[in-house]
Amino acid sequence: MTPLYGLILAGGASKRMGTDKAALDYHGKPQLQAAFEVLTPVVDRCFVSVRPDQASDPLRSSFPQIVDTVDVDGPAAGLLSAHRAYPDVAWLVLACDLPMLDRGTLDTLIAARDGEHVAVSYRSEHDGLPEPLCAIWEPEALDRLEKQVAGGRICPRKLLINSPTKLLEPHSRGALDNINTPEERDDAARRLKDLPGGPMIRLTLEYFAQLRELAGTREQSLETAFATVGPLYEELREKYAFPFEASKLRVAINGDFAPWTQTLKDGDHIVFIPPVTGG
């Protein structure tokens, strides 16, 4: 694997918020500082991406910077400027406006690097498409982005859609909610205050056959921050030593068969149905 550097995109104009999103306080410190502190331990080096006119900003100047050298609009400028500065490394790229982000989301992303895909990204909880601003961009992906931008297409998400990207299901519910407006800021602050450990939901789980024997119960209630049932099952599989991969089971949510990627809601009733044996 190539070295992995971190890049926090802090070059936006924050027009919808009406104030600098990097300076907002969700955790007793500026959000840019909070993002830098969660990203730094998991990468070899970490930088903040800024526009040239932001380089002397008191908040941004306190961090290692990569100043935009590519004259395009949007996050592609930061991505490509970082790639030009260090062309032989992969970049774990984060938007600075992710106050719900947790360490587990980053660890899962990094563990998914396999040398075969040009990028690793989460699938959006909202539209199912790749999330480009909490993703690992290998050098090849950034080479491809540079060619795409040269052709007049500046959207990083489209590059991930049209490339061999490894897509992961969301690890923690709401972890990648980006906060762009005052209304979203107030909602995020309320969620963080009410649920210090992250946005949790309560589920009822039901097991059958061998799963019931291994779990030691037919039904249980638990709280989770997982956004979809797939990562939840993997956690339970490790805890109870379930022998079945998720692909061998069926799952029902509130009485209906459901895909493993279906978004969970508070109060859902989940049934894990193991394969039928015998003849």
PDB file of N, CA, C and O in Angstrom, residues 222-266:
ATOM      1  N   LEU A 222     -31.701  -3.593  21.864  1.00  0.00           N
ATOM      2  CA  LEU A 222     -30.406  -2.935  21.989  1.00  0.00           C
ATOM      3  C   LEU A 222     -30.430  -1.568  21.325  1.00  0.00           C
ATOM      4  O   LEU A 222     -31.319  -1.267  20.523  1.00  0.00           O
ATOM      5  N   GLU A 223     -29.449  -0.745  21.698  1.00  0.00           N
ATOM      6  CA  GLU A 223     -29.253   0.548  21.061  1.00  0.00           C
ATOM      7  C   GLU A 223     -28.035   0.472  20.159  1.00  0.00           C
ATOM      8  O   GLU A 223     -27.047  -0.188  20.491  1.00  0.00           O
ATOM      9  N   THR A 224     -28.116   1.135  19.021  1.00  0.00           N
ATOM     10  CA  THR A 224     -27.009   1.107  18.082  1.00  0.00           C
ATOM     11  C   THR A 224     -26.915   2.428  17.348  1.00  0.00           C
ATOM     12  O   THR A 224     -27.908   3.150  17.217  1.00  0.00           O
ATOM     13  N   ALA A 225     -25.703   2.729  16.875  1.00  0.00           N
ATOM     14  CA  ALA A 225     -25.501   3.891  16.009  1.00  0.00           C
ATOM     15  C   ALA A 225     -25.335   3.478  14.557  1.00  0.00           C
ATOM     16  O   ALA A 225     -25.169   4.337  13.696  1.00  0.00           O
ATOM     17  N   PHE A 226     -25.385   2.167  14.271  1.00  0.00           N
ATOM     18  CA  PHE A 226     -25.244   1.723  12.892  1.00  0.00           C
ATOM     19  C   PHE A 226     -26.407   2.225  12.051  1.00  0.00           C
ATOM     20  O   PHE A 226     -27.560   2.238  12.493  1.00  0.00           O
ATOM     21  N   ALA A 227     -26.094   2.595  10.826  1.00  0.00           N
ATOM     22  CA  ALA A 227     -27.113   3.158   9.940  1.00  0.00           C
ATOM     23  C   ALA A 227     -27.901   2.098   9.198  1.00  0.00           C
ATOM     24  O   ALA A 227     -29.051   2.311   8.834  1.00  0.00           O
ATOM     25  N   THR A 228     -27.276   0.936   8.952  1.00  0.00           N
ATOM     26  CA  THR A 228     -27.926  -0.131   8.209  1.00  0.00           C
ATOM     27  C   THR A 228     -27.719  -1.447   8.949  1.00  0.00           C
ATOM     28  O   THR A 228     -26.869  -1.552   9.844  1.00  0.00           O
ATOM     29  N   VAL A 229     -28.463  -2.465   8.528  1.00  0.00           N
ATOM     30  CA  VAL A 229     -28.444  -3.716   9.274  1.00  0.00           C
ATOM     31  C   VAL A 229     -27.186  -4.536   8.998  1.00  0.00           C
ATOM     32  O   VAL A 229     -26.792  -5.359   9.828  1.00  0.00           O
ATOM     33  N   GLY A 230     -26.519  -4.307   7.862  1.00  0.00           N
ATOM     34  CA  GLY A 230     -25.327  -5.088   7.530  1.00  0.00           C
ATOM     35  C   GLY A 230     -24.218  -4.977   8.563  1.00  0.00           C
ATOM     36  O   GLY A 230     -23.763  -5.995   9.107  1.00  0.00           O
ATOM     37  N   PRO A 231     -23.736  -3.751   8.862  1.00  0.00           N
ATOM     38  CA  PRO A 231     -22.696  -3.624   9.897  1.00  0.00           C
ATOM     39  C   PRO A 231     -23.147  -4.104  11.271  1.00  0.00           C
ATOM     40  O   PRO A 231     -22.341  -4.617  12.050  1.00  0.00           O
ATOM     41  N   LEU A 232     -24.442  -3.945  11.573  1.00  0.00           N
ATOM     42  CA  LEU A 232     -24.953  -4.431  12.852  1.00  0.00           C
ATOM     43  C   LEU A 232     -24.806  -5.947  12.942  1.00  0.00           C
ATOM     44  O   LEU A 232     -24.358  -6.481  13.969  1.00  0.00           O
ATOM     45  N   TYR A 233     -25.167  -6.645  11.863  1.00  0.00           N
ATOM     46  CA  TYR A 233     -25.029  -8.106  11.889  1.00  0.00           C
ATOM     47  C   TYR A 233     -23.569  -8.521  12.052  1.00  0.00           C
ATOM     48  O   TYR A 233     -23.261  -9.472  12.787  1.00  0.00           O
ATOM     49  N   GLU A 234     -22.656  -7.817  11.378  1.00  0.00           N
ATOM     50  CA  GLU A 234     -21.239  -8.174  11.497  1.00  0.00           C
ATOM     51  C   GLU A 234     -20.756  -8.032  12.934  1.00  0.00           C
ATOM     52  O   GLU A 234     -19.955  -8.833  13.417  1.00  0.00           O
ATOM     53  N   GLU A 235     -21.233  -7.005  13.642  1.00  0.00           N
ATOM     54  CA  GLU A 235     -20.873  -6.846  15.052  1.00  0.00           C
ATOM     55  C   GLU A 235     -21.432  -7.994  15.884  1.00  0.00           C
ATOM     56  O   GLU A 235     -20.740  -8.555  16.750  1.00  0.00           O
ATOM     57  N   LEU A 236     -22.687  -8.374  15.628  1.00  0.00           N
ATOM     58  CA  LEU A 236     -23.306  -9.478  16.363  1.00  0.00           C
ATOM     59  C   LEU A 236     -22.627 -10.806  16.027  1.00  0.00           C
ATOM     60  O   LEU A 236     -22.453 -11.665  16.897  1.00  0.00           O
ATOM     61  N   ARG A 237     -22.238 -10.952  14.760  1.00  0.00           N
ATOM     62  CA  ARG A 237     -21.564 -12.184  14.342  1.00  0.00           C
ATOM     63  C   ARG A 237     -20.259 -12.369  15.101  1.00  0.00           C
ATOM     64  O   ARG A 237     -19.919 -13.474  15.544  1.00  0.00           O
ATOM     65  N   GLU A 238     -19.526 -11.279  15.274  1.00  0.00           N
ATOM     66  CA  GLU A 238     -18.277 -11.367  16.027  1.00  0.00           C
ATOM     67  C   GLU A 238     -18.541 -11.634  17.499  1.00  0.00           C
ATOM     68  O   GLU A 238     -17.834 -12.417  18.145  1.00  0.00           O
ATOM     69  N   LYS A 239     -19.567 -10.990  18.040  1.00  0.00           N
ATOM     70  CA  LYS A 239     -19.866 -11.127  19.473  1.00  0.00           C
ATOM     71  C   LYS A 239     -20.305 -12.541  19.827  1.00  0.00           C
ATOM     72  O   LYS A 239     -19.878 -13.103  20.849  1.00  0.00           O
ATOM     73  N   TYR A 240     -21.177 -13.145  18.987  1.00  0.00           N
ATOM     74  CA  TYR A 240     -21.773 -14.437  19.315  1.00  0.00           C
ATOM     75  C   TYR A 240     -21.175 -15.599  18.513  1.00  0.00           C
ATOM     76  O   TYR A 240     -21.631 -16.735  18.647  1.00  0.00           O
ATOM     77  N   ALA A 241     -20.181 -15.329  17.673  1.00  0.00           N
ATOM     78  CA  ALA A 241     -19.557 -16.362  16.839  1.00  0.00           C
ATOM     79  C   ALA A 241     -20.572 -17.016  15.905  1.00  0.00           C
ATOM     80  O   ALA A 241     -20.563 -18.240  15.716  1.00  0.00           O
ATOM     81  N   PHE A 242     -21.457 -16.219  15.324  1.00  0.00           N
ATOM     82  CA  PHE A 242     -22.379 -16.764  14.329  1.00  0.00           C
ATOM     83  C   PHE A 242     -21.578 -17.328  13.155  1.00  0.00           C
ATOM     84  O   PHE A 242     -20.647 -16.673  12.661  1.00  0.00           O
ATOM     85  N   PRO A 243     -21.925 -18.512  12.660  1.00  0.00           N
ATOM     86  CA  PRO A 243     -21.119 -19.135  11.597  1.00  0.00           C
ATOM     87  C   PRO A 243     -21.463 -18.655  10.189  1.00  0.00           C
ATOM     88  O   PRO A 243     -20.740 -18.976   9.247  1.00  0.00           O
ATOM     89  N   PHE A 244     -22.557 -17.908  10.039  1.00  0.00           N
ATOM     90  CA  PHE A 244     -23.038 -17.587   8.701  1.00  0.00           C
ATOM     91  C   PHE A 244     -22.619 -16.189   8.261  1.00  0.00           C
ATOM     92  O   PHE A 244     -22.744 -15.218   9.017  1.00  0.00           O
ATOM     93  N   GLU A 245     -22.124 -16.072   7.031  1.00  0.00           N
ATOM     94  CA  GLU A 245     -21.945 -14.763   6.432  1.00  0.00           C
ATOM     95  C   GLU A 245     -23.315 -14.156   6.133  1.00  0.00           C
ATOM     96  O   GLU A 245     -24.309 -14.878   5.969  1.00  0.00           O
ATOM     97  N   ALA A 246     -23.357 -12.839   6.048  1.00  0.00           N
ATOM     98  CA  ALA A 246     -24.640 -12.178   5.812  1.00  0.00           C
ATOM     99  C   ALA A 246     -25.286 -12.653   4.519  1.00  0.00           C
ATOM    100  O   ALA A 246     -26.521 -12.750   4.428  1.00  0.00           O
ATOM    101  N   SER A 247     -24.480 -12.987   3.518  1.00  0.00           N
ATOM    102  CA  SER A 247     -25.026 -13.417   2.228  1.00  0.00           C
ATOM    103  C   SER A 247     -25.781 -14.733   2.319  1.00  0.00           C
ATOM    104  O   SER A 247     -26.567 -15.064   1.422  1.00  0.00           O
ATOM    105  N   LYS A 248     -25.567 -15.478   3.415  1.00  0.00           N
ATOM    106  CA  LYS A 248     -26.249 -16.761   3.591  1.00  0.00           C
ATOM    107  C   LYS A 248     -27.561 -16.618   4.359  1.00  0.00           C
ATOM    108  O   LYS A 248     -28.317 -17.583   4.486  1.00  0.00           O
ATOM    109  N   LEU A 249     -27.831 -15.434   4.890  1.00  0.00           N
ATOM    110  CA  LEU A 249     -29.034 -15.208   5.681  1.00  0.00           C
ATOM    111  C   LEU A 249     -30.021 -14.328   4.916  1.00  0.00           C
ATOM    112  O   LEU A 249     -29.664 -13.672   3.943  1.00  0.00           O
ATOM    113  N   ARG A 250     -31.234 -14.313   5.431  1.00  0.00           N
ATOM    114  CA  ARG A 250     -32.201 -13.304   5.016  1.00  0.00           C
ATOM    115  C   ARG A 250     -32.540 -12.474   6.248  1.00  0.00           C
ATOM    116  O   ARG A 250     -32.458 -12.943   7.383  1.00  0.00           O
ATOM    117  N   VAL A 251     -32.902 -11.236   6.010  1.00  0.00           N
ATOM    118  CA  VAL A 251     -33.267 -10.358   7.109  1.00  0.00           C
ATOM    119  C   VAL A 251     -34.638  -9.758   6.823  1.00  0.00           C
ATOM    120  O   VAL A 251     -34.956  -9.420   5.677  1.00  0.00           O
ATOM    121  N   ALA A 252     -35.446  -9.695   7.849  1.00  0.00           N
ATOM    122  CA  ALA A 252     -36.763  -9.056   7.739  1.00  0.00           C
ATOM    123  C   ALA A 252     -36.804  -7.875   8.694  1.00  0.00           C
ATOM    124  O   ALA A 252     -36.315  -7.960   9.828  1.00  0.00           O
ATOM    125  N   ILE A 253     -37.348  -6.763   8.225  1.00  0.00           N
ATOM    126  CA  ILE A 253     -37.486  -5.563   9.036  1.00  0.00           C
ATOM    127  C   ILE A 253     -38.966  -5.209   9.105  1.00  0.00           C
ATOM    128  O   ILE A 253     -39.609  -4.994   8.072  1.00  0.00           O
ATOM    129  N   ASN A 254     -39.497  -5.232  10.308  1.00  0.00           N
ATOM    130  CA  ASN A 254     -40.914  -4.917  10.539  1.00  0.00           C
ATOM    131  C   ASN A 254     -41.829  -5.804   9.706  1.00  0.00           C
ATOM    132  O   ASN A 254     -42.832  -5.368   9.142  1.00  0.00           O
ATOM    133  N   GLY A 255     -41.456  -7.109   9.611  1.00  0.00           N
ATOM    134  CA  GLY A 255     -42.318  -8.081   8.969  1.00  0.00           C
ATOM    135  C   GLY A 255     -42.117  -8.270   7.487  1.00  0.00           C
ATOM    136  O   GLY A 255     -42.746  -9.159   6.895  1.00  0.00           O
ATOM    137  N   ASP A 256     -41.245  -7.485   6.874  1.00  0.00           N
ATOM    138  CA  ASP A 256     -41.007  -7.610   5.432  1.00  0.00           C
ATOM    139  C   ASP A 256     -39.542  -7.911   5.169  1.00  0.00           C
ATOM    140  O   ASP A 256     -38.654  -7.336   5.811  1.00  0.00           O
ATOM    141  N   PHE A 257     -39.296  -8.806   4.200  1.00  0.00           N
ATOM    142  CA  PHE A 257     -37.910  -9.040   3.798  1.00  0.00           C
ATOM    143  C   PHE A 257     -37.309  -7.729   3.307  1.00  0.00           C
ATOM    144  O   PHE A 257     -37.972  -6.928   2.633  1.00  0.00           O
ATOM    145  N   ALA A 258     -36.035  -7.526   3.648  1.00  0.00           N
ATOM    146  CA  ALA A 258     -35.408  -6.238   3.356  1.00  0.00           C
ATOM    147  C   ALA A 258     -33.977  -6.458   2.900  1.00  0.00           C
ATOM    148  O   ALA A 258     -33.347  -7.462   3.252  1.00  0.00           O
ATOM    149  N   PRO A 259     -33.421  -5.512   2.128  1.00  0.00           N
ATOM    150  CA  PRO A 259     -31.999  -5.593   1.772  1.00  0.00           C
ATOM    151  C   PRO A 259     -31.130  -5.235   2.974  1.00  0.00           C
ATOM    152  O   PRO A 259     -31.569  -4.505   3.877  1.00  0.00           O
ATOM    153  N   TRP A 260     -29.903  -5.715   2.967  1.00  0.00           N
ATOM    154  CA  TRP A 260     -28.988  -5.423   4.061  1.00  0.00           C
ATOM    155  C   TRP A 260     -28.621  -3.944   4.113  1.00  0.00           C
ATOM    156  O   TRP A 260     -28.110  -3.454   5.111  1.00  0.00           O
ATOM    157  N   THR A 261     -28.890  -3.230   3.037  1.00  0.00           N
ATOM    158  CA  THR A 261     -28.542  -1.809   2.973  1.00  0.00           C
ATOM    159  C   THR A 261     -29.680  -0.891   3.409  1.00  0.00           C
ATOM    160  O   THR A 261     -29.521   0.329   3.393  1.00  0.00           O
ATOM    161  N   GLN A 262     -30.823  -1.456   3.801  1.00  0.00           N
ATOM    162  CA  GLN A 262     -31.954  -0.606   4.184  1.00  0.00           C
ATOM    163  C   GLN A 262     -31.623   0.200   5.438  1.00  0.00           C
ATOM    164  O   GLN A 262     -31.100  -0.326   6.420  1.00  0.00           O
ATOM    165  N   THR A 263     -31.939   1.489   5.393  1.00  0.00           N
ATOM    166  CA  THR A 263     -31.655   2.365   6.526  1.00  0.00           C
ATOM    167  C   THR A 263     -32.519   1.996   7.724  1.00  0.00           C
ATOM    168  O   THR A 263     -33.735   1.790   7.586  1.00  0.00           O
ATOM    169  N   LEU A 264     -31.906   1.907   8.890  1.00  0.00           N
ATOM    170  CA  LEU A 264     -32.626   1.561  10.118  1.00  0.00           C
ATOM    171  C   LEU A 264     -33.276   2.794  10.737  1.00  0.00           C
ATOM    172  O   LEU A 264     -32.757   3.904  10.625  1.00  0.00           O
ATOM    173  N   LYS A 265     -34.396   2.559  11.427  1.00  0.00           N
ATOM    174  CA  LYS A 265     -35.104   3.622  12.135  1.00  0.00           C
ATOM    175  C   LYS A 265     -35.349   3.184  13.569  1.00  0.00           C
ATOM    176  O   LYS A 265     -35.410   1.990  13.879  1.00  0.00           O
ATOM    177  N   ASP A 266     -35.503   4.170  14.427  1.00  0.00           N
ATOM    178  CA  ASP A 266     -35.785   3.877  15.818  1.00  0.00           C
ATOM    179  C   ASP A 266     -37.064   3.054  15.932  1.00  0.00           C
ATOM    180  O   ASP A 266     -38.085   3.370  15.314  1.00  0.00           O
TER     181      ASP A 266
END
